[in-house]
Amino acid sequence: MKKVKFQQHGDLRGQLVAIEEEIDIPFKVKRVYFMYDTVSGVRRGYHAHKNLKQILFCVHGSCKVLLDDGLIKETVLLDKPYEGLYIENDIWREMFDFSEDAVLMVLASEHYNELDYIRDYDEFLKYKGL
Ligand code: T46
């Protein structure tokens, strides 16, 4: 996991951030999805991915992401539209503390595939050999 700061192209009109696949991010983007109108107090995620790599951006508002590799847990705050959180495969994630106005946008390396999800924590630890 790493937080990546993207360049802001600001001028008197405001800000613009550009993201180019295989240049700014280390994979081809096969899918984009975003979540909004997240209900207060809700926690999402609770899974890991076998192959999928993603970059998460809170393009509006804020939220927190818990990342867990099976040994170390880390919580990251996303509250800047120009900061992305790169999450490799094999990492358990939970998203929480969404602000009312939060828009969480995700760039993903693969098409949607339910078979890529590990949704049970014990199964995740087993998959990691822990
Ligand atoms: C992840 C975190 C950050 C689709 O039909 N296509 C899609 O591309 C996605 C992502 C979801 N869906 C459907 C499947 C479910 O019926 O949308 C519904 C909600 O998905 P899910 O419960 O998996 O959402 P989250 O917020 O728990 O997790 C999502 C991504 O699924 C996951 O890959 O890493 O955001």
PDB file of N, CA, C and O in Angstrom, residues 65-130:
ATOM      1  N   VAL A  65      -9.553   4.243   5.382  1.00  0.00           N
ATOM      2  CA  VAL A  65      -9.423   2.885   4.860  1.00  0.00           C
ATOM      3  C   VAL A  65      -8.513   2.108   5.801  1.00  0.00           C
ATOM      4  O   VAL A  65      -7.382   2.532   6.069  1.00  0.00           O
ATOM      5  N   LEU A  66      -9.019   0.988   6.298  1.00  0.00           N
ATOM      6  CA  LEU A  66      -8.185   0.081   7.086  1.00  0.00           C
ATOM      7  C   LEU A  66      -7.576  -0.942   6.138  1.00  0.00           C
ATOM      8  O   LEU A  66      -8.296  -1.569   5.355  1.00  0.00           O
ATOM      9  N   LEU A  67      -6.258  -1.083   6.210  1.00  0.00           N
ATOM     10  CA  LEU A  67      -5.549  -2.056   5.378  1.00  0.00           C
ATOM     11  C   LEU A  67      -4.886  -3.069   6.300  1.00  0.00           C
ATOM     12  O   LEU A  67      -4.313  -2.686   7.318  1.00  0.00           O
ATOM     13  N   ASP A  68      -4.962  -4.321   5.914  1.00  0.00           N
ATOM     14  CA  ASP A  68      -4.466  -5.385   6.778  1.00  0.00           C
ATOM     15  C   ASP A  68      -3.838  -6.456   5.895  1.00  0.00           C
ATOM     16  O   ASP A  68      -4.508  -7.025   5.026  1.00  0.00           O
ATOM     17  N   ASP A  69      -2.545  -6.705   6.095  1.00  0.00           N
ATOM     18  CA  ASP A  69      -1.887  -7.741   5.283  1.00  0.00           C
ATOM     19  C   ASP A  69      -1.873  -9.084   6.007  1.00  0.00           C
ATOM     20  O   ASP A  69      -1.189 -10.024   5.599  1.00  0.00           O
ATOM     21  N   GLY A  70      -2.619  -9.162   7.100  1.00  0.00           N
ATOM     22  CA  GLY A  70      -2.683 -10.392   7.883  1.00  0.00           C
ATOM     23  C   GLY A  70      -1.798 -10.306   9.107  1.00  0.00           C
ATOM     24  O   GLY A  70      -2.006 -11.022  10.085  1.00  0.00           O
ATOM     25  N   LEU A  71      -0.829  -9.397   9.062  1.00  0.00           N
ATOM     26  CA  LEU A  71       0.090  -9.229  10.192  1.00  0.00           C
ATOM     27  C   LEU A  71       0.002  -7.815  10.766  1.00  0.00           C
ATOM     28  O   LEU A  71      -0.049  -7.612  11.957  1.00  0.00           O
ATOM     29  N   ILE A  72      -0.027  -6.849   9.853  1.00  0.00           N
ATOM     30  CA  ILE A  72      -0.014  -5.444  10.274  1.00  0.00           C
ATOM     31  C   ILE A  72      -1.264  -4.742   9.762  1.00  0.00           C
ATOM     32  O   ILE A  72      -1.624  -4.878   8.581  1.00  0.00           O
ATOM     33  N   LYS A  73      -1.907  -4.018  10.669  1.00  0.00           N
ATOM     34  CA  LYS A  73      -3.085  -3.232  10.291  1.00  0.00           C
ATOM     35  C   LYS A  73      -2.689  -1.760  10.272  1.00  0.00           C
ATOM     36  O   LYS A  73      -1.962  -1.291  11.147  1.00  0.00           O
ATOM     37  N   GLU A  74      -3.229  -1.040   9.284  1.00  0.00           N
ATOM     38  CA  GLU A  74      -2.899   0.380   9.155  1.00  0.00           C
ATOM     39  C   GLU A  74      -4.157   1.112   8.697  1.00  0.00           C
ATOM     40  O   GLU A  74      -4.871   0.608   7.833  1.00  0.00           O
ATOM     41  N   THR A  75      -4.402   2.280   9.269  1.00  0.00           N
ATOM     42  CA  THR A  75      -5.556   3.072   8.833  1.00  0.00           C
ATOM     43  C   THR A  75      -5.064   4.318   8.121  1.00  0.00           C
ATOM     44  O   THR A  75      -4.182   5.023   8.613  1.00  0.00           O
ATOM     45  N   VAL A  76      -5.642   4.568   6.948  1.00  0.00           N
ATOM     46  CA  VAL A  76      -5.222   5.701   6.125  1.00  0.00           C
ATOM     47  C   VAL A  76      -6.417   6.635   5.942  1.00  0.00           C
ATOM     48  O   VAL A  76      -7.526   6.177   5.630  1.00  0.00           O
ATOM     49  N   LEU A  77      -6.171   7.924   6.113  1.00  0.00           N
ATOM     50  CA  LEU A  77      -7.208   8.927   5.871  1.00  0.00           C
ATOM     51  C   LEU A  77      -7.088   9.419   4.431  1.00  0.00           C
ATOM     52  O   LEU A  77      -5.999   9.793   3.994  1.00  0.00           O
ATOM     53  N   LEU A  78      -8.198   9.386   3.723  1.00  0.00           N
ATOM     54  CA  LEU A  78      -8.216   9.970   2.370  1.00  0.00           C
ATOM     55  C   LEU A  78      -9.088  11.218   2.424  1.00  0.00           C
ATOM     56  O   LEU A  78     -10.298  11.127   2.648  1.00  0.00           O
ATOM     57  N   ASP A  79      -8.495  12.369   2.237  1.00  0.00           N
ATOM     58  CA  ASP A  79      -9.275  13.602   2.335  1.00  0.00           C
ATOM     59  C   ASP A  79      -8.815  14.668   1.339  1.00  0.00           C
ATOM     60  O   ASP A  79      -9.156  15.834   1.482  1.00  0.00           O
ATOM     61  N   LYS A  80      -8.009  14.214   0.355  1.00  0.00           N
ATOM     62  CA  LYS A  80      -7.551  15.168  -0.661  1.00  0.00           C
ATOM     63  C   LYS A  80      -7.784  14.565  -2.032  1.00  0.00           C
ATOM     64  O   LYS A  80      -7.373  13.421  -2.284  1.00  0.00           O
ATOM     65  N   PRO A  81      -8.424  15.294  -2.948  1.00  0.00           N
ATOM     66  CA  PRO A  81      -8.757  14.714  -4.262  1.00  0.00           C
ATOM     67  C   PRO A  81      -7.542  14.369  -5.107  1.00  0.00           C
ATOM     68  O   PRO A  81      -7.657  13.599  -6.051  1.00  0.00           O
ATOM     69  N   TYR A  82      -6.379  14.907  -4.747  1.00  0.00           N
ATOM     70  CA  TYR A  82      -5.169  14.642  -5.535  1.00  0.00           C
ATOM     71  C   TYR A  82      -4.295  13.551  -4.906  1.00  0.00           C
ATOM     72  O   TYR A  82      -3.186  13.303  -5.357  1.00  0.00           O
ATOM     73  N   GLU A  83      -4.814  12.890  -3.866  1.00  0.00           N
ATOM     74  CA  GLU A  83      -4.050  11.810  -3.242  1.00  0.00           C
ATOM     75  C   GLU A  83      -4.720  10.468  -3.505  1.00  0.00           C
ATOM     76  O   GLU A  83      -5.920  10.302  -3.257  1.00  0.00           O
ATOM     77  N   GLY A  84      -3.953   9.512  -4.011  1.00  0.00           N
ATOM     78  CA  GLY A  84      -4.499   8.179  -4.276  1.00  0.00           C
ATOM     79  C   GLY A  84      -3.900   7.180  -3.311  1.00  0.00           C
ATOM     80  O   GLY A  84      -2.764   7.341  -2.847  1.00  0.00           O
ATOM     81  N   LEU A  85      -4.671   6.143  -3.013  1.00  0.00           N
ATOM     82  CA  LEU A  85      -4.171   5.062  -2.158  1.00  0.00           C
ATOM     83  C   LEU A  85      -4.056   3.809  -3.011  1.00  0.00           C
ATOM     84  O   LEU A  85      -5.065   3.273  -3.486  1.00  0.00           O
ATOM     85  N   TYR A  86      -2.809   3.384  -3.242  1.00  0.00           N
ATOM     86  CA  TYR A  86      -2.568   2.205  -4.074  1.00  0.00           C
ATOM     87  C   TYR A  86      -2.663   0.964  -3.193  1.00  0.00           C
ATOM     88  O   TYR A  86      -1.956   0.851  -2.184  1.00  0.00           O
ATOM     89  N   ILE A  87      -3.556   0.053  -3.548  1.00  0.00           N
ATOM     90  CA  ILE A  87      -3.716  -1.187  -2.783  1.00  0.00           C
ATOM     91  C   ILE A  87      -3.435  -2.365  -3.708  1.00  0.00           C
ATOM     92  O   ILE A  87      -4.147  -2.575  -4.703  1.00  0.00           O
ATOM     93  N   GLU A  88      -2.406  -3.111  -3.373  1.00  0.00           N
ATOM     94  CA  GLU A  88      -2.074  -4.301  -4.160  1.00  0.00           C
ATOM     95  C   GLU A  88      -3.033  -5.432  -3.812  1.00  0.00           C
ATOM     96  O   GLU A  88      -3.854  -5.303  -2.910  1.00  0.00           O
ATOM     97  N   ASN A  89      -2.891  -6.564  -4.488  1.00  0.00           N
ATOM     98  CA  ASN A  89      -3.689  -7.740  -4.159  1.00  0.00           C
ATOM     99  C   ASN A  89      -3.295  -8.282  -2.778  1.00  0.00           C
ATOM    100  O   ASN A  89      -2.273  -7.869  -2.212  1.00  0.00           O
ATOM    101  N   ASP A  90      -4.109  -9.202  -2.267  1.00  0.00           N
ATOM    102  CA  ASP A  90      -3.821  -9.886  -0.991  1.00  0.00           C
ATOM    103  C   ASP A  90      -3.846  -8.964   0.226  1.00  0.00           C
ATOM    104  O   ASP A  90      -3.137  -9.220   1.202  1.00  0.00           O
ATOM    105  N   ILE A  91      -4.594  -7.889   0.162  1.00  0.00           N
ATOM    106  CA  ILE A  91      -4.701  -6.972   1.313  1.00  0.00           C
ATOM    107  C   ILE A  91      -6.182  -6.871   1.714  1.00  0.00           C
ATOM    108  O   ILE A  91      -7.037  -6.540   0.875  1.00  0.00           O
ATOM    109  N   TRP A  92      -6.445  -7.141   2.967  1.00  0.00           N
ATOM    110  CA  TRP A  92      -7.797  -6.980   3.498  1.00  0.00           C
ATOM    111  C   TRP A  92      -8.084  -5.493   3.647  1.00  0.00           C
ATOM    112  O   TRP A  92      -7.236  -4.730   4.113  1.00  0.00           O
ATOM    113  N   ARG A  93      -9.284  -5.032   3.236  1.00  0.00           N
ATOM    114  CA  ARG A  93      -9.614  -3.603   3.357  1.00  0.00           C
ATOM    115  C   ARG A  93     -11.020  -3.384   3.909  1.00  0.00           C
ATOM    116  O   ARG A  93     -11.945  -4.159   3.637  1.00  0.00           O
ATOM    117  N   GLU A  94     -11.139  -2.319   4.682  1.00  0.00           N
ATOM    118  CA  GLU A  94     -12.449  -1.858   5.177  1.00  0.00           C
ATOM    119  C   GLU A  94     -12.467  -0.335   5.047  1.00  0.00           C
ATOM    120  O   GLU A  94     -11.484   0.326   5.383  1.00  0.00           O
ATOM    121  N   MET A  95     -13.561   0.195   4.525  1.00  0.00           N
ATOM    122  CA  MET A  95     -13.687   1.647   4.354  1.00  0.00           C
ATOM    123  C   MET A  95     -14.745   2.158   5.345  1.00  0.00           C
ATOM    124  O   MET A  95     -15.819   1.548   5.464  1.00  0.00           O
ATOM    125  N   PHE A  96     -14.438   3.238   6.034  1.00  0.00           N
ATOM    126  CA  PHE A  96     -15.353   3.710   7.074  1.00  0.00           C
ATOM    127  C   PHE A  96     -15.160   5.216   7.301  1.00  0.00           C
ATOM    128  O   PHE A  96     -14.325   5.835   6.642  1.00  0.00           O
ATOM    129  N   ASP A  97     -15.934   5.756   8.240  1.00  0.00           N
ATOM    130  CA  ASP A  97     -15.878   7.197   8.563  1.00  0.00           C
ATOM    131  C   ASP A  97     -16.054   8.062   7.312  1.00  0.00           C
ATOM    132  O   ASP A  97     -15.319   9.047   7.122  1.00  0.00           O
ATOM    133  N   PHE A  98     -17.006   7.698   6.484  1.00  0.00           N
ATOM    134  CA  PHE A  98     -17.285   8.496   5.280  1.00  0.00           C
ATOM    135  C   PHE A  98     -17.934   9.812   5.699  1.00  0.00           C
ATOM    136  O   PHE A  98     -18.884   9.813   6.490  1.00  0.00           O
ATOM    137  N   SER A  99     -17.445  10.922   5.194  1.00  0.00           N
ATOM    138  CA  SER A  99     -18.158  12.181   5.405  1.00  0.00           C
ATOM    139  C   SER A  99     -19.425  12.139   4.552  1.00  0.00           C
ATOM    140  O   SER A  99     -19.520  11.362   3.601  1.00  0.00           O
ATOM    141  N   GLU A 100     -20.382  12.975   4.914  1.00  0.00           N
ATOM    142  CA  GLU A 100     -21.680  12.957   4.214  1.00  0.00           C
ATOM    143  C   GLU A 100     -21.536  13.185   2.715  1.00  0.00           C
ATOM    144  O   GLU A 100     -22.285  12.638   1.901  1.00  0.00           O
ATOM    145  N   ASP A 101     -20.516  14.010   2.373  1.00  0.00           N
ATOM    146  CA  ASP A 101     -20.337  14.402   0.972  1.00  0.00           C
ATOM    147  C   ASP A 101     -19.266  13.561   0.259  1.00  0.00           C
ATOM    148  O   ASP A 101     -18.807  13.912  -0.825  1.00  0.00           O
ATOM    149  N   ALA A 102     -18.869  12.438   0.871  1.00  0.00           N
ATOM    150  CA  ALA A 102     -17.735  11.673   0.322  1.00  0.00           C
ATOM    151  C   ALA A 102     -18.083  11.013  -1.019  1.00  0.00           C
ATOM    152  O   ALA A 102     -19.148  10.414  -1.177  1.00  0.00           O
ATOM    153  N   VAL A 103     -17.139  11.131  -1.945  1.00  0.00           N
ATOM    154  CA  VAL A 103     -17.213  10.386  -3.209  1.00  0.00           C
ATOM    155  C   VAL A 103     -15.894   9.625  -3.311  1.00  0.00           C
ATOM    156  O   VAL A 103     -14.825  10.228  -3.449  1.00  0.00           O
ATOM    157  N   LEU A 104     -15.970   8.308  -3.202  1.00  0.00           N
ATOM    158  CA  LEU A 104     -14.765   7.477  -3.263  1.00  0.00           C
ATOM    159  C   LEU A 104     -14.701   6.836  -4.651  1.00  0.00           C
ATOM    160  O   LEU A 104     -15.574   6.048  -5.019  1.00  0.00           O
ATOM    161  N   MET A 105     -13.680   7.235  -5.407  1.00  0.00           N
ATOM    162  CA  MET A 105     -13.533   6.745  -6.783  1.00  0.00           C
ATOM    163  C   MET A 105     -12.383   5.730  -6.824  1.00  0.00           C
ATOM    164  O   MET A 105     -11.342   5.950  -6.207  1.00  0.00           O
ATOM    165  N   VAL A 106     -12.589   4.653  -7.563  1.00  0.00           N
ATOM    166  CA  VAL A 106     -11.582   3.588  -7.612  1.00  0.00           C
ATOM    167  C   VAL A 106     -11.210   3.268  -9.056  1.00  0.00           C
ATOM    168  O   VAL A 106     -12.097   3.073  -9.909  1.00  0.00           O
ATOM    169  N   LEU A 107      -9.912   3.219  -9.327  1.00  0.00           N
ATOM    170  CA  LEU A 107      -9.407   2.758 -10.624  1.00  0.00           C
ATOM    171  C   LEU A 107      -8.900   1.337 -10.397  1.00  0.00           C
ATOM    172  O   LEU A 107      -8.091   1.098  -9.494  1.00  0.00           O
ATOM    173  N   ALA A 108      -9.373   0.403 -11.213  1.00  0.00           N
ATOM    174  CA  ALA A 108      -9.083  -1.009 -10.959  1.00  0.00           C
ATOM    175  C   ALA A 108      -8.376  -1.652 -12.147  1.00  0.00           C
ATOM    176  O   ALA A 108      -8.640  -1.314 -13.306  1.00  0.00           O
ATOM    177  N   SER A 109      -7.505  -2.614 -11.836  1.00  0.00           N
ATOM    178  CA  SER A 109      -6.693  -3.255 -12.876  1.00  0.00           C
ATOM    179  C   SER A 109      -7.427  -4.363 -13.627  1.00  0.00           C
ATOM    180  O   SER A 109      -6.937  -4.857 -14.633  1.00  0.00           O
ATOM    181  N   GLU A 110      -8.591  -4.789 -13.102  1.00  0.00           N
ATOM    182  CA  GLU A 110      -9.324  -5.905 -13.726  1.00  0.00           C
ATOM    183  C   GLU A 110     -10.809  -5.598 -13.803  1.00  0.00           C
ATOM    184  O   GLU A 110     -11.310  -4.767 -13.062  1.00  0.00           O
ATOM    185  N   HIS A 111     -11.487  -6.335 -14.686  1.00  0.00           N
ATOM    186  CA  HIS A 111     -12.946  -6.250 -14.716  1.00  0.00           C
ATOM    187  C   HIS A 111     -13.515  -6.854 -13.437  1.00  0.00           C
ATOM    188  O   HIS A 111     -12.824  -7.585 -12.723  1.00  0.00           O
ATOM    189  N   TYR A 112     -14.767  -6.578 -13.168  1.00  0.00           N
ATOM    190  CA  TYR A 112     -15.416  -7.100 -11.963  1.00  0.00           C
ATOM    191  C   TYR A 112     -15.482  -8.621 -12.023  1.00  0.00           C
ATOM    192  O   TYR A 112     -15.931  -9.194 -13.008  1.00  0.00           O
ATOM    193  N   ASN A 113     -15.036  -9.278 -10.957  1.00  0.00           N
ATOM    194  CA  ASN A 113     -15.040 -10.736 -10.915  1.00  0.00           C
ATOM    195  C   ASN A 113     -15.213 -11.180  -9.469  1.00  0.00           C
ATOM    196  O   ASN A 113     -14.279 -11.099  -8.672  1.00  0.00           O
ATOM    197  N   GLU A 114     -16.399 -11.647  -9.140  1.00  0.00           N
ATOM    198  CA  GLU A 114     -16.687 -12.047  -7.752  1.00  0.00           C
ATOM    199  C   GLU A 114     -15.732 -13.155  -7.281  1.00  0.00           C
ATOM    200  O   GLU A 114     -15.431 -13.256  -6.091  1.00  0.00           O
ATOM    201  N   LEU A 115     -15.214 -13.958  -8.214  1.00  0.00           N
ATOM    202  CA  LEU A 115     -14.321 -15.058  -7.832  1.00  0.00           C
ATOM    203  C   LEU A 115     -12.967 -14.553  -7.318  1.00  0.00           C
ATOM    204  O   LEU A 115     -12.211 -15.310  -6.695  1.00  0.00           O
ATOM    205  N   ASP A 116     -12.677 -13.295  -7.571  1.00  0.00           N
ATOM    206  CA  ASP A 116     -11.404 -12.713  -7.121  1.00  0.00           C
ATOM    207  C   ASP A 116     -11.467 -12.260  -5.651  1.00  0.00           C
ATOM    208  O   ASP A 116     -10.453 -11.948  -5.045  1.00  0.00           O
ATOM    209  N   TYR A 117     -12.699 -12.235  -5.089  1.00  0.00           N
ATOM    210  CA  TYR A 117     -12.872 -11.732  -3.723  1.00  0.00           C
ATOM    211  C   TYR A 117     -12.628 -12.830  -2.692  1.00  0.00           C
ATOM    212  O   TYR A 117     -13.035 -13.973  -2.886  1.00  0.00           O
ATOM    213  N   ILE A 118     -11.986 -12.468  -1.575  1.00  0.00           N
ATOM    214  CA  ILE A 118     -11.968 -13.320  -0.385  1.00  0.00           C
ATOM    215  C   ILE A 118     -12.745 -12.540   0.671  1.00  0.00           C
ATOM    216  O   ILE A 118     -12.284 -11.494   1.139  1.00  0.00           O
ATOM    217  N   ARG A 119     -13.935 -13.019   0.987  1.00  0.00           N
ATOM    218  CA  ARG A 119     -14.821 -12.235   1.859  1.00  0.00           C
ATOM    219  C   ARG A 119     -14.862 -12.751   3.297  1.00  0.00           C
ATOM    220  O   ARG A 119     -15.602 -12.214   4.115  1.00  0.00           O
ATOM    221  N   ASP A 120     -14.082 -13.794   3.570  1.00  0.00           N
ATOM    222  CA  ASP A 120     -14.056 -14.346   4.918  1.00  0.00           C
ATOM    223  C   ASP A 120     -12.651 -14.147   5.497  1.00  0.00           C
ATOM    224  O   ASP A 120     -11.652 -14.512   4.852  1.00  0.00           O
ATOM    225  N   TYR A 121     -12.567 -13.540   6.698  1.00  0.00           N
ATOM    226  CA  TYR A 121     -11.246 -13.167   7.230  1.00  0.00           C
ATOM    227  C   TYR A 121     -10.363 -14.388   7.511  1.00  0.00           C
ATOM    228  O   TYR A 121      -9.162 -14.364   7.229  1.00  0.00           O
ATOM    229  N   ASP A 122     -10.952 -15.469   8.033  1.00  0.00           N
ATOM    230  CA  ASP A 122     -10.162 -16.682   8.315  1.00  0.00           C
ATOM    231  C   ASP A 122      -9.627 -17.283   7.018  1.00  0.00           C
ATOM    232  O   ASP A 122      -8.489 -17.752   6.960  1.00  0.00           O
ATOM    233  N   GLU A 123     -10.469 -17.234   6.004  1.00  0.00           N
ATOM    234  CA  GLU A 123     -10.048 -17.735   4.687  1.00  0.00           C
ATOM    235  C   GLU A 123      -8.892 -16.887   4.143  1.00  0.00           C
ATOM    236  O   GLU A 123      -7.942 -17.388   3.532  1.00  0.00           O
ATOM    237  N   PHE A 124      -8.964 -15.576   4.400  1.00  0.00           N
ATOM    238  CA  PHE A 124      -7.907 -14.649   3.977  1.00  0.00           C
ATOM    239  C   PHE A 124      -6.572 -15.033   4.630  1.00  0.00           C
ATOM    240  O   PHE A 124      -5.540 -15.129   3.958  1.00  0.00           O
ATOM    241  N   LEU A 125      -6.619 -15.281   5.942  1.00  0.00           N
ATOM    242  CA  LEU A 125      -5.385 -15.643   6.660  1.00  0.00           C
ATOM    243  C   LEU A 125      -4.825 -16.958   6.124  1.00  0.00           C
ATOM    244  O   LEU A 125      -3.612 -17.094   5.929  1.00  0.00           O
ATOM    245  N   LYS A 126      -5.711 -17.884   5.819  1.00  0.00           N
ATOM    246  CA  LYS A 126      -5.294 -19.185   5.283  1.00  0.00           C
ATOM    247  C   LYS A 126      -4.651 -18.996   3.910  1.00  0.00           C
ATOM    248  O   LYS A 126      -3.610 -19.562   3.601  1.00  0.00           O
ATOM    249  N   TYR A 127      -5.290 -18.160   3.093  1.00  0.00           N
ATOM    250  CA  TYR A 127      -4.792 -17.857   1.742  1.00  0.00           C
ATOM    251  C   TYR A 127      -3.376 -17.264   1.801  1.00  0.00           C
ATOM    252  O   TYR A 127      -2.533 -17.544   0.957  1.00  0.00           O
ATOM    253  N   LYS A 128      -3.137 -16.488   2.864  1.00  0.00           N
ATOM    254  CA  LYS A 128      -1.822 -15.847   3.039  1.00  0.00           C
ATOM    255  C   LYS A 128      -0.811 -16.802   3.692  1.00  0.00           C
ATOM    256  O   LYS A 128       0.332 -16.432   3.927  1.00  0.00           O
ATOM    257  N   GLY A 129      -1.299 -17.966   4.101  1.00  0.00           N
ATOM    258  CA  GLY A 129      -0.415 -18.933   4.764  1.00  0.00           C
ATOM    259  C   GLY A 129      -0.114 -18.553   6.199  1.00  0.00           C
ATOM    260  O   GLY A 129       0.944 -18.911   6.738  1.00  0.00           O
ATOM    261  N   LEU A 130      -1.055 -17.847   6.842  1.00  0.00           N
ATOM    262  CA  LEU A 130      -0.823 -17.382   8.234  1.00  0.00           C
ATOM    263  C   LEU A 130      -1.666 -18.172   9.227  1.00  0.00           C
ATOM    264  O   LEU A 130      -2.656 -18.762   8.883  1.00  0.00           O
TER     265      LEU A 130
END
